[in-house]
């Protein structure tokens, strides 16, 4: 039986959400999906283990009835013991009336039998009213039958933590759909990775998130320790979440990621007013606190426990200024030598009053280590830029960082998206490198003394210390008046051009002393892109990058043959990232951060494939790719173009070429027929009539178009069978080459993306000079005078003069 792939499972879960989409907001129905998913997984995994127990008991000589009776003992089960009432067969076949109530009872029964689920599933209520009514039996039955389509047994997954990866996808999809409310339970994972890398948790430490949300900070902390070569199981994870349904989601997220022992707690009042992690009447302490607390909240100081947490003072209870209260709680629960990494709104950096006094207290006690400004629209539901504060308890800063604060202004380091912006790996690398170096980086980072901060009234506004406002575009008055490009401006771009192999004298020639002009080959602004892209130096520089990557890949290919388990990926990642950076050191086109971004982005995108490779082998991964293509063929709006997938390209290259040729022929025939029909309609005269097609010729073309379309349709229908047959015919050697070629192609695509960005910067420089100086004032005046003369002539002819 084919393994269940990540794209398949993601589509299945997205379609489950489609069942409820429109009935209510994503923030309301997410718990139904998560609850149903968990019921199905727990039941399927239990049933699989139950059959193994029965088989073992039969092998010991017991009867079928005795074996089945013994299999009802919870002690046999590694994951969950599922009582009869919560088993999928029971839900599917018997929950037809009061379905919501039946599902609730199934969840209660499952929770009752499993201590790891204590308090978790009670927060999922299938009878909860949304608006004036609860979910109908019909809609819930539809949801049940949708989840009935795909078994969720561990042995059927293409890699072990497939369900955890799909669960993350589902959480992200809900955050996308929920907009502003999505930000209340989900922090974008690129931001989380940045925070975790700054915090740098190690094996044996404890990590705490006082506002857990979906649990991403804790899960990625564990992954970071494992990627660093440590044992993620030897990391104590703790967190608190006030929203019961979100807490339940985070608990399930932990369980599906193989973290059964995370100490996640829930109460209605939240961390400030009712901290839950208490030991011996005192607050527990942790090595790392990593969190994204809710911005701009009110709170109540009356009766607030552990008031010693707020040694620096209280912010106003109203006015939505609880941010620094959260920060004080974080410091209070951090062990000596520990670290706090938290997202904060910019307002905490400069607002006065009580917040200003608290800020001064932080600085006087030297607990702020770094202030990091992030770009806009990185978070769900808000375009407001945020910052990251890095703090250490009193006396915990390294000696060389005492009485200093590092300011990093990364407000321009992001990739723009349509609705949301993104931190890419190179941006994370740049920020983390600056933090670890703790030294000045012009236009990006600056170490500021306590005295300078005091001189600025302890205002921590990042731009006051690191201003990233671009230098104004230089304007040369003489060039505007008489034309020409100032040599000084060209020289200022020397590093950009040299890195890309571009010699500006190929497009610019001397004009007058200190000025250049475009060479004769540049007749129009549109020529600039073509000339830069085809420039021999540019082509050579880009080819050098590709050659270096291909040479590196050829050397590293045998490493993939040694993958036996998913655990082997830790060592592989470490080696590939290290050797890739070394391999591209000699290519000046891409800087250190871009090189790191290429391999890190590729690794992140390819990780599901690499996990499948480690689990299934080369042939199994090709089969998984083919499954993805075949599924996409059946979808109306597939996220993947089946004809453009690497598996299709590798297995049926000649067939795809034939399809492309047929599609091109259809397009050409359509164009010819349309042009001929338009000519007949317009009746543009004798010249057109001589070239027009006769009715007989037009009829022949239309017949040919019909025949080609029919052939194209027939070929596409046969595509699925051809692809499946080609996959089945593969031997291990061929499958290995297809996988490695596909992975290399993805890596080269990441590199080309960075190269293209750099090339665009080169092109934009030449285009900017064209826009500024190509038409000098004298030419504009001549055009104006000519237009005035022409206008005067027209007016005279009309008798107005």
PDB file of N, CA and C in Angstrom, residues 284-340:
ATOM      1  N   UNK A 284       8.399  28.862  39.774  1.00  0.00           N
ATOM      2  CA  UNK A 284       9.457  28.056  39.179  1.00  0.00           C
ATOM      3  C   UNK A 284      10.363  28.957  38.341  1.00  0.00           C
ATOM      4  N   UNK A 285      11.618  28.552  38.235  1.00  0.00           N
ATOM      5  CA  UNK A 285      12.587  29.300  37.434  1.00  0.00           C
ATOM      6  C   UNK A 285      12.992  28.461  36.224  1.00  0.00           C
ATOM      7  N   UNK A 286      13.317  29.160  35.131  1.00  0.00           N
ATOM      8  CA  UNK A 286      13.648  28.481  33.877  1.00  0.00           C
ATOM      9  C   UNK A 286      14.930  29.071  33.283  1.00  0.00           C
ATOM     10  N   UNK A 287      15.586  28.279  32.436  1.00  0.00           N
ATOM     11  CA  UNK A 287      16.825  28.739  31.797  1.00  0.00           C
ATOM     12  C   UNK A 287      16.561  29.668  30.630  1.00  0.00           C
ATOM     13  N   UNK A 288      15.495  29.412  29.904  1.00  0.00           N
ATOM     14  CA  UNK A 288      15.161  30.240  28.750  1.00  0.00           C
ATOM     15  C   UNK A 288      13.663  30.553  28.770  1.00  0.00           C
ATOM     16  N   UNK A 289      13.352  31.826  28.543  1.00  0.00           N
ATOM     17  CA  UNK A 289      11.962  32.242  28.385  1.00  0.00           C
ATOM     18  C   UNK A 289      11.838  32.818  26.983  1.00  0.00           C
ATOM     19  N   UNK A 290      11.012  32.197  26.163  1.00  0.00           N
ATOM     20  CA  UNK A 290      10.849  32.598  24.758  1.00  0.00           C
ATOM     21  C   UNK A 290       9.356  32.747  24.507  1.00  0.00           C
ATOM     22  N   UNK A 291       8.921  33.948  24.105  1.00  0.00           N
ATOM     23  CA  UNK A 291       7.469  34.141  24.021  1.00  0.00           C
ATOM     24  C   UNK A 291       7.079  35.303  23.127  1.00  0.00           C
ATOM     25  N   UNK A 292       5.831  35.284  22.732  1.00  0.00           N
ATOM     26  CA  UNK A 292       5.199  36.396  22.007  1.00  0.00           C
ATOM     27  C   UNK A 292       3.884  36.689  22.735  1.00  0.00           C
ATOM     28  N   UNK A 293       3.935  37.511  23.789  1.00  0.00           N
ATOM     29  CA  UNK A 293       2.726  37.750  24.586  1.00  0.00           C
ATOM     30  C   UNK A 293       1.726  38.612  23.828  1.00  0.00           C
ATOM     31  N   UNK A 294       0.469  38.606  24.240  1.00  0.00           N
ATOM     32  CA  UNK A 294      -0.516  39.472  23.583  1.00  0.00           C
ATOM     33  C   UNK A 294      -0.153  40.939  23.785  1.00  0.00           C
ATOM     34  N   UNK A 295      -0.218  41.710  22.701  1.00  0.00           N
ATOM     35  CA  UNK A 295       0.146  43.126  22.766  1.00  0.00           C
ATOM     36  C   UNK A 295      -0.964  43.946  23.421  1.00  0.00           C
ATOM     37  N   UNK A 296      -0.562  44.995  24.098  1.00  0.00           N
ATOM     38  CA  UNK A 296      -1.457  46.090  24.490  1.00  0.00           C
ATOM     39  C   UNK A 296      -2.716  45.603  25.206  1.00  0.00           C
ATOM     40  N   UNK A 297      -2.523  44.932  26.328  1.00  0.00           N
ATOM     41  CA  UNK A 297      -3.649  44.444  27.133  1.00  0.00           C
ATOM     42  C   UNK A 297      -3.828  45.291  28.381  1.00  0.00           C
ATOM     43  N   UNK A 298      -5.024  45.243  28.927  1.00  0.00           N
ATOM     44  CA  UNK A 298      -5.260  45.765  30.264  1.00  0.00           C
ATOM     45  C   UNK A 298      -5.030  44.638  31.272  1.00  0.00           C
ATOM     46  N   UNK A 299      -4.935  44.988  32.548  1.00  0.00           N
ATOM     47  CA  UNK A 299      -4.792  43.976  33.579  1.00  0.00           C
ATOM     48  C   UNK A 299      -5.308  44.560  34.890  1.00  0.00           C
ATOM     49  N   UNK A 300      -5.412  43.735  35.905  1.00  0.00           N
ATOM     50  CA  UNK A 300      -5.842  44.207  37.216  1.00  0.00           C
ATOM     51  C   UNK A 300      -4.741  43.947  38.239  1.00  0.00           C
ATOM     52  N   UNK A 301      -4.303  45.003  38.902  1.00  0.00           N
ATOM     53  CA  UNK A 301      -3.233  44.876  39.895  1.00  0.00           C
ATOM     54  C   UNK A 301      -3.759  44.399  41.244  1.00  0.00           C
ATOM     55  N   UNK A 302      -5.068  44.498  41.440  1.00  0.00           N
ATOM     56  CA  UNK A 302      -5.648  44.149  42.741  1.00  0.00           C
ATOM     57  C   UNK A 302      -5.480  42.654  43.029  1.00  0.00           C
ATOM     58  N   UNK A 303      -4.860  42.362  44.147  1.00  0.00           N
ATOM     59  CA  UNK A 303      -4.696  40.974  44.565  1.00  0.00           C
ATOM     60  C   UNK A 303      -3.759  40.174  43.690  1.00  0.00           C
ATOM     61  N   UNK A 304      -2.964  40.840  42.872  1.00  0.00           N
ATOM     62  CA  UNK A 304      -2.085  40.098  41.958  1.00  0.00           C
ATOM     63  C   UNK A 304      -1.037  39.344  42.772  1.00  0.00           C
ATOM     64  N   UNK A 305      -0.891  38.046  42.558  1.00  0.00           N
ATOM     65  CA  UNK A 305       0.039  37.261  43.383  1.00  0.00           C
ATOM     66  C   UNK A 305       1.497  37.514  42.993  1.00  0.00           C
ATOM     67  N   UNK A 306       2.381  37.147  43.891  1.00  0.00           N
ATOM     68  CA  UNK A 306       3.810  37.272  43.658  1.00  0.00           C
ATOM     69  C   UNK A 306       4.174  38.675  43.177  1.00  0.00           C
ATOM     70  N   UNK A 307       3.780  39.642  43.977  1.00  0.00           N
ATOM     71  CA  UNK A 307       4.006  41.037  43.592  1.00  0.00           C
ATOM     72  C   UNK A 307       5.486  41.373  43.487  1.00  0.00           C
ATOM     73  N   UNK A 308       6.350  40.534  44.064  1.00  0.00           N
ATOM     74  CA  UNK A 308       7.785  40.791  43.960  1.00  0.00           C
ATOM     75  C   UNK A 308       8.279  40.690  42.515  1.00  0.00           C
ATOM     76  N   UNK A 309       7.437  40.123  41.658  1.00  0.00           N
ATOM     77  CA  UNK A 309       7.802  40.079  40.234  1.00  0.00           C
ATOM     78  C   UNK A 309       7.963  41.474  39.661  1.00  0.00           C
ATOM     79  N   UNK A 310       7.239  42.423  40.219  1.00  0.00           N
ATOM     80  CA  UNK A 310       7.141  43.754  39.599  1.00  0.00           C
ATOM     81  C   UNK A 310       7.977  44.773  40.368  1.00  0.00           C
ATOM     82  N   UNK A 311       9.228  44.424  40.561  1.00  0.00           N
ATOM     83  CA  UNK A 311      10.133  45.250  41.348  1.00  0.00           C
ATOM     84  C   UNK A 311      10.413  46.600  40.696  1.00  0.00           C
ATOM     85  N   UNK A 312      10.176  46.694  39.387  1.00  0.00           N
ATOM     86  CA  UNK A 312      10.462  47.947  38.685  1.00  0.00           C
ATOM     87  C   UNK A 312       9.238  48.855  38.593  1.00  0.00           C
ATOM     88  N   UNK A 313       8.110  48.392  39.089  1.00  0.00           N
ATOM     89  CA  UNK A 313       6.922  49.229  39.102  1.00  0.00           C
ATOM     90  C   UNK A 313       5.781  48.644  38.290  1.00  0.00           C
ATOM     91  N   UNK A 314       4.629  49.327  38.368  1.00  0.00           N
ATOM     92  CA  UNK A 314       3.414  48.890  37.678  1.00  0.00           C
ATOM     93  C   UNK A 314       3.087  49.864  36.555  1.00  0.00           C
ATOM     94  N   UNK A 315       2.645  49.327  35.446  1.00  0.00           N
ATOM     95  CA  UNK A 315       2.135  50.175  34.372  1.00  0.00           C
ATOM     96  C   UNK A 315       0.670  50.482  34.667  1.00  0.00           C
ATOM     97  N   UNK A 316       0.073  51.475  33.991  1.00  0.00           N
ATOM     98  CA  UNK A 316      -1.356  51.758  34.200  1.00  0.00           C
ATOM     99  C   UNK A 316      -2.198  50.512  33.902  1.00  0.00           C
ATOM    100  N   UNK A 317      -3.194  50.262  34.728  1.00  0.00           N
ATOM    101  CA  UNK A 317      -4.038  49.080  34.536  1.00  0.00           C
ATOM    102  C   UNK A 317      -4.916  49.222  33.289  1.00  0.00           C
ATOM    103  N   UNK A 318      -5.306  50.437  32.994  1.00  0.00           N
ATOM    104  CA  UNK A 318      -6.088  50.699  31.788  1.00  0.00           C
ATOM    105  C   UNK A 318      -5.172  51.339  30.747  1.00  0.00           C
ATOM    106  N   UNK A 319      -5.711  51.489  29.559  1.00  0.00           N
ATOM    107  CA  UNK A 319      -4.900  52.087  28.504  1.00  0.00           C
ATOM    108  C   UNK A 319      -4.084  51.072  27.726  1.00  0.00           C
ATOM    109  N   UNK A 320      -4.310  49.781  28.003  1.00  0.00           N
ATOM    110  CA  UNK A 320      -3.681  48.701  27.235  1.00  0.00           C
ATOM    111  C   UNK A 320      -2.159  48.807  27.256  1.00  0.00           C
ATOM    112  N   UNK A 321      -1.608  48.804  28.476  1.00  0.00           N
ATOM    113  CA  UNK A 321      -0.156  48.954  28.617  1.00  0.00           C
ATOM    114  C   UNK A 321       0.441  47.884  29.538  1.00  0.00           C
ATOM    115  N   UNK A 322      -0.023  46.655  29.399  1.00  0.00           N
ATOM    116  CA  UNK A 322       0.478  45.578  30.265  1.00  0.00           C
ATOM    117  C   UNK A 322       1.781  44.964  29.749  1.00  0.00           C
ATOM    118  N   UNK A 323       2.293  45.456  28.629  1.00  0.00           N
ATOM    119  CA  UNK A 323       3.437  44.811  27.977  1.00  0.00           C
ATOM    120  C   UNK A 323       4.629  44.639  28.917  1.00  0.00           C
ATOM    121  N   UNK A 324       5.023  45.710  29.602  1.00  0.00           N
ATOM    122  CA  UNK A 324       6.197  45.625  30.466  1.00  0.00           C
ATOM    123  C   UNK A 324       5.909  44.852  31.751  1.00  0.00           C
ATOM    124  N   UNK A 325       4.651  44.656  32.079  1.00  0.00           N
ATOM    125  CA  UNK A 325       4.312  43.762  33.189  1.00  0.00           C
ATOM    126  C   UNK A 325       4.670  42.321  32.803  1.00  0.00           C
ATOM    127  N   UNK A 326       4.372  41.949  31.576  1.00  0.00           N
ATOM    128  CA  UNK A 326       4.757  40.624  31.083  1.00  0.00           C
ATOM    129  C   UNK A 326       6.275  40.466  31.125  1.00  0.00           C
ATOM    130  N   UNK A 327       7.000  41.500  30.687  1.00  0.00           N
ATOM    131  CA  UNK A 327       8.461  41.412  30.663  1.00  0.00           C
ATOM    132  C   UNK A 327       9.006  41.201  32.083  1.00  0.00           C
ATOM    133  N   UNK A 328       8.427  41.915  33.072  1.00  0.00           N
ATOM    134  CA  UNK A 328       8.889  41.745  34.442  1.00  0.00           C
ATOM    135  C   UNK A 328       8.615  40.330  34.956  1.00  0.00           C
ATOM    136  N   UNK A 329       7.459  39.784  34.573  1.00  0.00           N
ATOM    137  CA  UNK A 329       7.179  38.389  34.949  1.00  0.00           C
ATOM    138  C   UNK A 329       8.234  37.462  34.343  1.00  0.00           C
ATOM    139  N   UNK A 330       8.575  37.696  33.096  1.00  0.00           N
ATOM    140  CA  UNK A 330       9.563  36.842  32.433  1.00  0.00           C
ATOM    141  C   UNK A 330      10.898  36.884  33.165  1.00  0.00           C
ATOM    142  N   UNK A 331      11.347  38.083  33.512  1.00  0.00           N
ATOM    143  CA  UNK A 331      12.614  38.205  34.235  1.00  0.00           C
ATOM    144  C   UNK A 331      12.550  37.504  35.588  1.00  0.00           C
ATOM    145  N   UNK A 332      11.389  37.619  36.243  1.00  0.00           N
ATOM    146  CA  UNK A 332      11.245  37.046  37.581  1.00  0.00           C
ATOM    147  C   UNK A 332      11.314  35.522  37.574  1.00  0.00           C
ATOM    148  N   UNK A 333      10.957  34.898  36.450  1.00  0.00           N
ATOM    149  CA  UNK A 333      10.956  33.435  36.405  1.00  0.00           C
ATOM    150  C   UNK A 333      12.162  32.884  35.653  1.00  0.00           C
ATOM    151  N   UNK A 334      13.152  33.742  35.385  1.00  0.00           N
ATOM    152  CA  UNK A 334      14.357  33.301  34.680  1.00  0.00           C
ATOM    153  C   UNK A 334      15.480  33.069  35.680  1.00  0.00           C
ATOM    154  N   UNK A 335      16.126  31.936  35.566  1.00  0.00           N
ATOM    155  CA  UNK A 335      17.235  31.614  36.461  1.00  0.00           C
ATOM    156  C   UNK A 335      18.414  32.548  36.222  1.00  0.00           C
ATOM    157  N   UNK A 336      19.236  32.710  37.233  1.00  0.00           N
ATOM    158  CA  UNK A 336      20.485  33.446  37.070  1.00  0.00           C
ATOM    159  C   UNK A 336      21.306  32.765  35.979  1.00  0.00           C
ATOM    160  N   UNK A 337      21.805  33.555  35.045  1.00  0.00           N
ATOM    161  CA  UNK A 337      22.522  32.997  33.906  1.00  0.00           C
ATOM    162  C   UNK A 337      21.619  32.663  32.743  1.00  0.00           C
ATOM    163  N   UNK A 338      20.308  32.846  32.925  1.00  0.00           N
ATOM    164  CA  UNK A 338      19.349  32.537  31.862  1.00  0.00           C
ATOM    165  C   UNK A 338      19.133  33.708  30.920  1.00  0.00           C
ATOM    166  N   UNK A 339      18.124  33.574  30.076  1.00  0.00           N
ATOM    167  CA  UNK A 339      17.867  34.602  29.061  1.00  0.00           C
ATOM    168  C   UNK A 339      16.391  34.659  28.723  1.00  0.00           C
ATOM    169  N   UNK A 340      15.919  35.879  28.454  1.00  0.00           N
ATOM    170  CA  UNK A 340      14.553  36.119  27.983  1.00  0.00           C
ATOM    171  C   UNK A 340      14.625  36.630  26.551  1.00  0.00           C
TER     172      UNK A 340
END
